[in-house]
Amino acid sequence: RVENGATTTQPRAFRLVLQTNEGDAPLLADLATVATRVNCENVSDKKSLTTIVGHVLVGFAGGQLVADTLVKLTAQCQKLVDGEAMSGRQPLRYDSGRAVEAGRQIARLVKKDGKGLEDAVADVVQRLYLRPTAGLSCEHKIADLVEGVGETLAAPGVLEAELPPAIDDVEKPA
């Protein structure tokens, strides 16, 4: 608009959603600042997905093991759900998005809400993996998988802080 001889603009609310595919160039920083949401394809490579979830959990004791456990749980749950008849139900997918979201929620519960890591993992795994299968025939099998996650992470020393090796400049100078 032109008002009193000057051009004025009014900010408009809009939502920019970017869809990316494998092999696409990295997102430009200028474009990323205006995007409100970025969608990406499912990450099919387990190693890459474990790395992504591990980055979300950086700084947590046993974070990499938790990431690996979440990725394995996701794949196992997807195999079980693939064999289910989903007529009359919303589609249920256990994909990379669920694994990354689980990592994010665990990090949020621990950092912002002050929950213990064990409680956060238990809460998130129950909400994102077990509860959505209520009423399906594979519900009990997924409950066993979730219980297995608890047993894996409850083993002594699993969720302890990983200390870097001590630096001794006297015995091993740089």
PDB file of C-alpha atoms in Angstrom:
ATOM      1  CA  ARG A   1       0.000   0.000   0.000  1.00  0.00           C
ATOM      2  CA  VAL A   2       0.958   3.573  -0.491  1.00  0.00           C
ATOM      3  CA  GLU A   3      -0.026   5.826   2.395  1.00  0.00           C
ATOM      4  CA  ASN A   4       0.989   9.483   2.585  1.00  0.00           C
ATOM      5  CA  GLY A   5       3.454   8.962  -0.244  1.00  0.00           C
ATOM      6  CA  ALA A   6       5.249   6.042   1.465  1.00  0.00           C
ATOM      7  CA  THR A   7       5.012   2.337   0.797  1.00  0.00           C
ATOM      8  CA  THR A   8       3.798   0.290   3.745  1.00  0.00           C
ATOM      9  CA  THR A   9       3.488  -3.434   4.118  1.00  0.00           C
ATOM     10  CA  GLN A  10       1.429  -5.471   6.482  1.00  0.00           C
ATOM     11  CA  PRO A  11       2.841  -8.765   7.670  1.00  0.00           C
ATOM     12  CA  ARG A  12       0.748 -11.704   6.569  1.00  0.00           C
ATOM     13  CA  ALA A  13       0.536 -14.956   8.451  1.00  0.00           C
ATOM     14  CA  PHE A  14       1.473 -17.923   6.312  1.00  0.00           C
ATOM     15  CA  ARG A  15       2.882 -21.360   6.823  1.00  0.00           C
ATOM     16  CA  LEU A  16       5.771 -22.568   4.719  1.00  0.00           C
ATOM     17  CA  VAL A  17       6.166 -26.332   4.645  1.00  0.00           C
ATOM     18  CA  LEU A  18       9.233 -27.754   2.941  1.00  0.00           C
ATOM     19  CA  GLN A  19       9.309 -31.334   1.684  1.00  0.00           C
ATOM     20  CA  THR A  20      12.733 -32.882   1.188  1.00  0.00           C
ATOM     21  CA  ASN A  21      13.865 -36.154  -0.310  1.00  0.00           C
ATOM     22  CA  GLU A  22      16.978 -38.284   0.008  1.00  0.00           C
ATOM     23  CA  GLY A  23      19.860 -36.727  -1.872  1.00  0.00           C
ATOM     24  CA  ASP A  24      18.535 -33.176  -1.699  1.00  0.00           C
ATOM     25  CA  ALA A  25      21.016 -30.429  -0.972  1.00  0.00           C
ATOM     26  CA  PRO A  26      21.089 -29.123   2.618  1.00  0.00           C
ATOM     27  CA  LEU A  27      18.501 -26.479   3.454  1.00  0.00           C
ATOM     28  CA  LEU A  28      19.708 -22.906   3.032  1.00  0.00           C
ATOM     29  CA  ALA A  29      19.991 -21.083   6.353  1.00  0.00           C
ATOM     30  CA  ASP A  30      17.962 -18.112   5.053  1.00  0.00           C
ATOM     31  CA  LEU A  31      15.151 -20.393   3.973  1.00  0.00           C
ATOM     32  CA  ALA A  32      15.216 -22.378   7.205  1.00  0.00           C
ATOM     33  CA  THR A  33      14.536 -19.229   9.239  1.00  0.00           C
ATOM     34  CA  VAL A  34      11.172 -18.647   7.533  1.00  0.00           C
ATOM     35  CA  ALA A  35      10.038 -22.263   7.429  1.00  0.00           C
ATOM     36  CA  THR A  36       7.588 -23.153  10.158  1.00  0.00           C
ATOM     37  CA  ARG A  37       7.788 -26.853   9.473  1.00  0.00           C
ATOM     38  CA  VAL A  38      10.087 -29.095   7.510  1.00  0.00           C
ATOM     39  CA  ASN A  39       8.912 -32.520   6.364  1.00  0.00           C
ATOM     40  CA  CYS A  40      11.352 -35.153   5.253  1.00  0.00           C
ATOM     41  CA  GLU A  41      11.112 -38.684   3.974  1.00  0.00           C
ATOM     42  CA  ASN A  42      11.399 -41.656   6.284  1.00  0.00           C
ATOM     43  CA  VAL A  43      15.014 -42.498   7.158  1.00  0.00           C
ATOM     44  CA  SER A  44      15.358 -46.133   6.145  1.00  0.00           C
ATOM     45  CA  ASP A  45      19.017 -46.632   7.077  1.00  0.00           C
ATOM     46  CA  LYS A  46      19.157 -47.831  10.706  1.00  0.00           C
ATOM     47  CA  LYS A  47      22.676 -46.506  11.248  1.00  0.00           C
ATOM     48  CA  SER A  48      21.690 -43.013  10.084  1.00  0.00           C
ATOM     49  CA  LEU A  49      18.526 -43.067  12.174  1.00  0.00           C
ATOM     50  CA  THR A  50      20.480 -44.179  15.249  1.00  0.00           C
ATOM     51  CA  THR A  51      22.888 -41.285  14.683  1.00  0.00           C
ATOM     52  CA  ILE A  52      20.016 -38.790  14.390  1.00  0.00           C
ATOM     53  CA  VAL A  53      18.292 -40.014  17.557  1.00  0.00           C
ATOM     54  CA  GLY A  54      21.686 -40.165  19.290  1.00  0.00           C
ATOM     55  CA  HIS A  55      22.251 -36.475  18.494  1.00  0.00           C
ATOM     56  CA  VAL A  56      18.938 -35.646  20.123  1.00  0.00           C
ATOM     57  CA  LEU A  57      20.127 -37.460  23.253  1.00  0.00           C
ATOM     58  CA  VAL A  58      23.662 -36.032  23.374  1.00  0.00           C
ATOM     59  CA  GLY A  59      24.720 -35.312  26.934  1.00  0.00           C
ATOM     60  CA  PHE A  60      22.583 -38.015  28.525  1.00  0.00           C
ATOM     61  CA  ALA A  61      24.131 -40.968  30.285  1.00  0.00           C
ATOM     62  CA  GLY A  62      23.766 -43.918  27.933  1.00  0.00           C
ATOM     63  CA  GLY A  63      22.201 -41.680  25.281  1.00  0.00           C
ATOM     64  CA  GLN A  64      23.639 -43.640  22.381  1.00  0.00           C
ATOM     65  CA  LEU A  65      22.381 -46.925  23.835  1.00  0.00           C
ATOM     66  CA  VAL A  66      18.929 -45.399  24.372  1.00  0.00           C
ATOM     67  CA  ALA A  67      18.963 -44.229  20.740  1.00  0.00           C
ATOM     68  CA  ASP A  68      19.962 -47.668  19.491  1.00  0.00           C
ATOM     69  CA  THR A  69      17.264 -49.282  21.640  1.00  0.00           C
ATOM     70  CA  LEU A  70      14.579 -46.895  20.330  1.00  0.00           C
ATOM     71  CA  VAL A  71      15.533 -47.583  16.704  1.00  0.00           C
ATOM     72  CA  LYS A  72      15.436 -51.355  17.257  1.00  0.00           C
ATOM     73  CA  LEU A  73      12.100 -51.099  19.076  1.00  0.00           C
ATOM     74  CA  THR A  74      10.682 -49.010  16.231  1.00  0.00           C
ATOM     75  CA  ALA A  75      11.679 -51.591  13.601  1.00  0.00           C
ATOM     76  CA  GLN A  76      10.340 -54.494  15.655  1.00  0.00           C
ATOM     77  CA  CYS A  77       7.023 -52.741  16.294  1.00  0.00           C
ATOM     78  CA  GLN A  78       6.624 -51.896  12.604  1.00  0.00           C
ATOM     79  CA  LYS A  79       7.072 -55.557  11.657  1.00  0.00           C
ATOM     80  CA  LEU A  80       4.344 -56.552  14.114  1.00  0.00           C
ATOM     81  CA  VAL A  81       1.948 -53.803  13.032  1.00  0.00           C
ATOM     82  CA  ASP A  82       2.476 -54.603   9.329  1.00  0.00           C
ATOM     83  CA  GLY A  83       0.753 -57.936   9.913  1.00  0.00           C
ATOM     84  CA  GLU A  84      -2.335 -56.316  11.453  1.00  0.00           C
ATOM     85  CA  ALA A  85      -5.638 -55.629   9.743  1.00  0.00           C
ATOM     86  CA  MET A  86      -6.258 -51.914  10.288  1.00  0.00           C
ATOM     87  CA  SER A  87      -9.791 -51.666   8.940  1.00  0.00           C
ATOM     88  CA  GLY A  88     -11.781 -49.095  10.847  1.00  0.00           C
ATOM     89  CA  ARG A  89      -8.650 -47.698  12.506  1.00  0.00           C
ATOM     90  CA  GLN A  90      -6.336 -44.835  11.832  1.00  0.00           C
ATOM     91  CA  PRO A  91      -3.147 -46.118  10.148  1.00  0.00           C
ATOM     92  CA  LEU A  92      -0.372 -46.817  12.634  1.00  0.00           C
ATOM     93  CA  ARG A  93       3.233 -46.355  11.542  1.00  0.00           C
ATOM     94  CA  TYR A  94       6.380 -47.013  13.492  1.00  0.00           C
ATOM     95  CA  ASP A  95       8.909 -45.103  11.417  1.00  0.00           C
ATOM     96  CA  SER A  96      11.858 -42.765  11.802  1.00  0.00           C
ATOM     97  CA  GLY A  97       9.541 -39.916  12.776  1.00  0.00           C
ATOM     98  CA  ARG A  98       8.324 -41.842  15.813  1.00  0.00           C
ATOM     99  CA  ALA A  99      11.875 -42.735  16.879  1.00  0.00           C
ATOM    100  CA  VAL A 100      13.084 -39.121  16.588  1.00  0.00           C
ATOM    101  CA  GLU A 101       9.993 -37.845  18.403  1.00  0.00           C
ATOM    102  CA  ALA A 102      10.612 -40.362  21.183  1.00  0.00           C
ATOM    103  CA  GLY A 103      14.169 -39.047  21.554  1.00  0.00           C
ATOM    104  CA  ARG A 104      12.933 -35.441  21.609  1.00  0.00           C
ATOM    105  CA  GLN A 105      10.310 -36.165  24.231  1.00  0.00           C
ATOM    106  CA  ILE A 106      12.802 -38.015  26.426  1.00  0.00           C
ATOM    107  CA  ALA A 107      15.210 -35.061  26.193  1.00  0.00           C
ATOM    108  CA  ARG A 108      12.434 -32.573  27.004  1.00  0.00           C
ATOM    109  CA  LEU A 109      11.199 -34.553  29.995  1.00  0.00           C
ATOM    110  CA  VAL A 110      14.694 -34.818  31.446  1.00  0.00           C
ATOM    111  CA  LYS A 111      15.970 -31.297  30.686  1.00  0.00           C
ATOM    112  CA  LYS A 112      12.885 -29.157  31.151  1.00  0.00           C
ATOM    113  CA  ASP A 113      10.637 -31.191  33.417  1.00  0.00           C
ATOM    114  CA  GLY A 114      13.401 -32.583  35.628  1.00  0.00           C
ATOM    115  CA  LYS A 115      12.340 -36.232  35.326  1.00  0.00           C
ATOM    116  CA  GLY A 116      14.875 -38.988  35.759  1.00  0.00           C
ATOM    117  CA  LEU A 117      16.119 -40.575  32.540  1.00  0.00           C
ATOM    118  CA  GLU A 118      14.666 -43.980  33.422  1.00  0.00           C
ATOM    119  CA  ASP A 119      11.234 -42.471  34.143  1.00  0.00           C
ATOM    120  CA  ALA A 120      11.336 -40.398  30.953  1.00  0.00           C
ATOM    121  CA  VAL A 121      12.187 -43.417  28.796  1.00  0.00           C
ATOM    122  CA  ALA A 122       9.456 -45.499  30.438  1.00  0.00           C
ATOM    123  CA  ASP A 123       6.871 -42.733  30.003  1.00  0.00           C
ATOM    124  CA  VAL A 124       7.690 -42.047  26.362  1.00  0.00           C
ATOM    125  CA  VAL A 125       7.920 -45.700  25.336  1.00  0.00           C
ATOM    126  CA  GLN A 126       4.558 -46.393  26.956  1.00  0.00           C
ATOM    127  CA  ARG A 127       2.888 -43.399  25.259  1.00  0.00           C
ATOM    128  CA  LEU A 128       4.422 -43.654  21.791  1.00  0.00           C
ATOM    129  CA  TYR A 129       4.854 -47.395  21.363  1.00  0.00           C
ATOM    130  CA  LEU A 130       2.487 -49.359  23.587  1.00  0.00           C
ATOM    131  CA  ARG A 131      -0.685 -47.279  23.954  1.00  0.00           C
ATOM    132  CA  PRO A 132      -1.309 -46.806  20.204  1.00  0.00           C
ATOM    133  CA  THR A 133      -1.607 -50.602  19.818  1.00  0.00           C
ATOM    134  CA  ALA A 134      -4.492 -50.935  22.288  1.00  0.00           C
ATOM    135  CA  GLY A 135      -7.012 -53.397  20.911  1.00  0.00           C
ATOM    136  CA  LEU A 136      -4.707 -54.899  18.288  1.00  0.00           C
ATOM    137  CA  SER A 137      -3.753 -58.552  18.399  1.00  0.00           C
ATOM    138  CA  CYS A 138      -0.057 -57.615  18.540  1.00  0.00           C
ATOM    139  CA  GLU A 139      -0.534 -55.490  21.673  1.00  0.00           C
ATOM    140  CA  HIS A 140       0.858 -58.171  24.004  1.00  0.00           C
ATOM    141  CA  LYS A 141       3.895 -58.786  21.791  1.00  0.00           C
ATOM    142  CA  ILE A 142       4.671 -55.065  21.737  1.00  0.00           C
ATOM    143  CA  ALA A 143       4.187 -54.965  25.515  1.00  0.00           C
ATOM    144  CA  ASP A 144       6.854 -57.681  25.763  1.00  0.00           C
ATOM    145  CA  LEU A 145       9.172 -55.619  23.536  1.00  0.00           C
ATOM    146  CA  VAL A 146       8.613 -52.542  25.715  1.00  0.00           C
ATOM    147  CA  GLU A 147       9.349 -54.608  28.814  1.00  0.00           C
ATOM    148  CA  GLY A 148      12.542 -55.800  27.109  1.00  0.00           C
ATOM    149  CA  VAL A 149      13.588 -52.163  26.635  1.00  0.00           C
ATOM    150  CA  GLY A 150      13.163 -51.639  30.364  1.00  0.00           C
ATOM    151  CA  GLU A 151      15.226 -54.723  31.155  1.00  0.00           C
ATOM    152  CA  THR A 152      17.979 -53.681  28.746  1.00  0.00           C
ATOM    153  CA  LEU A 153      18.266 -50.188  30.173  1.00  0.00           C
ATOM    154  CA  ALA A 154      17.927 -51.386  33.785  1.00  0.00           C
ATOM    155  CA  ALA A 155      21.097 -53.472  33.588  1.00  0.00           C
ATOM    156  CA  PRO A 156      23.798 -52.230  35.972  1.00  0.00           C
ATOM    157  CA  GLY A 157      26.008 -49.519  34.491  1.00  0.00           C
ATOM    158  CA  VAL A 158      23.972 -48.976  31.319  1.00  0.00           C
ATOM    159  CA  LEU A 159      22.655 -45.507  32.150  1.00  0.00           C
ATOM    160  CA  GLU A 160      25.750 -44.278  33.946  1.00  0.00           C
ATOM    161  CA  ALA A 161      27.684 -41.261  32.776  1.00  0.00           C
ATOM    162  CA  GLU A 162      30.442 -42.030  30.318  1.00  0.00           C
ATOM    163  CA  LEU A 163      33.616 -40.383  31.508  1.00  0.00           C
ATOM    164  CA  PRO A 164      36.255 -39.383  28.988  1.00  0.00           C
ATOM    165  CA  PRO A 165      39.733 -40.792  29.586  1.00  0.00           C
ATOM    166  CA  ALA A 166      41.854 -38.737  31.951  1.00  0.00           C
ATOM    167  CA  ILE A 167      44.614 -36.648  30.397  1.00  0.00           C
ATOM    168  CA  ASP A 168      47.952 -37.091  32.091  1.00  0.00           C
ATOM    169  CA  ASP A 169      50.520 -34.641  30.706  1.00  0.00           C
ATOM    170  CA  VAL A 170      53.286 -35.994  32.938  1.00  0.00           C
ATOM    171  CA  GLU A 171      53.186 -39.599  31.766  1.00  0.00           C
ATOM    172  CA  LYS A 172      51.913 -38.942  28.242  1.00  0.00           C
ATOM    173  CA  PRO A 173      52.840 -35.451  27.077  1.00  0.00           C
ATOM    174  CA  ALA A 174      51.013 -34.210  24.007  1.00  0.00           C
TER     175      ALA A 174
END
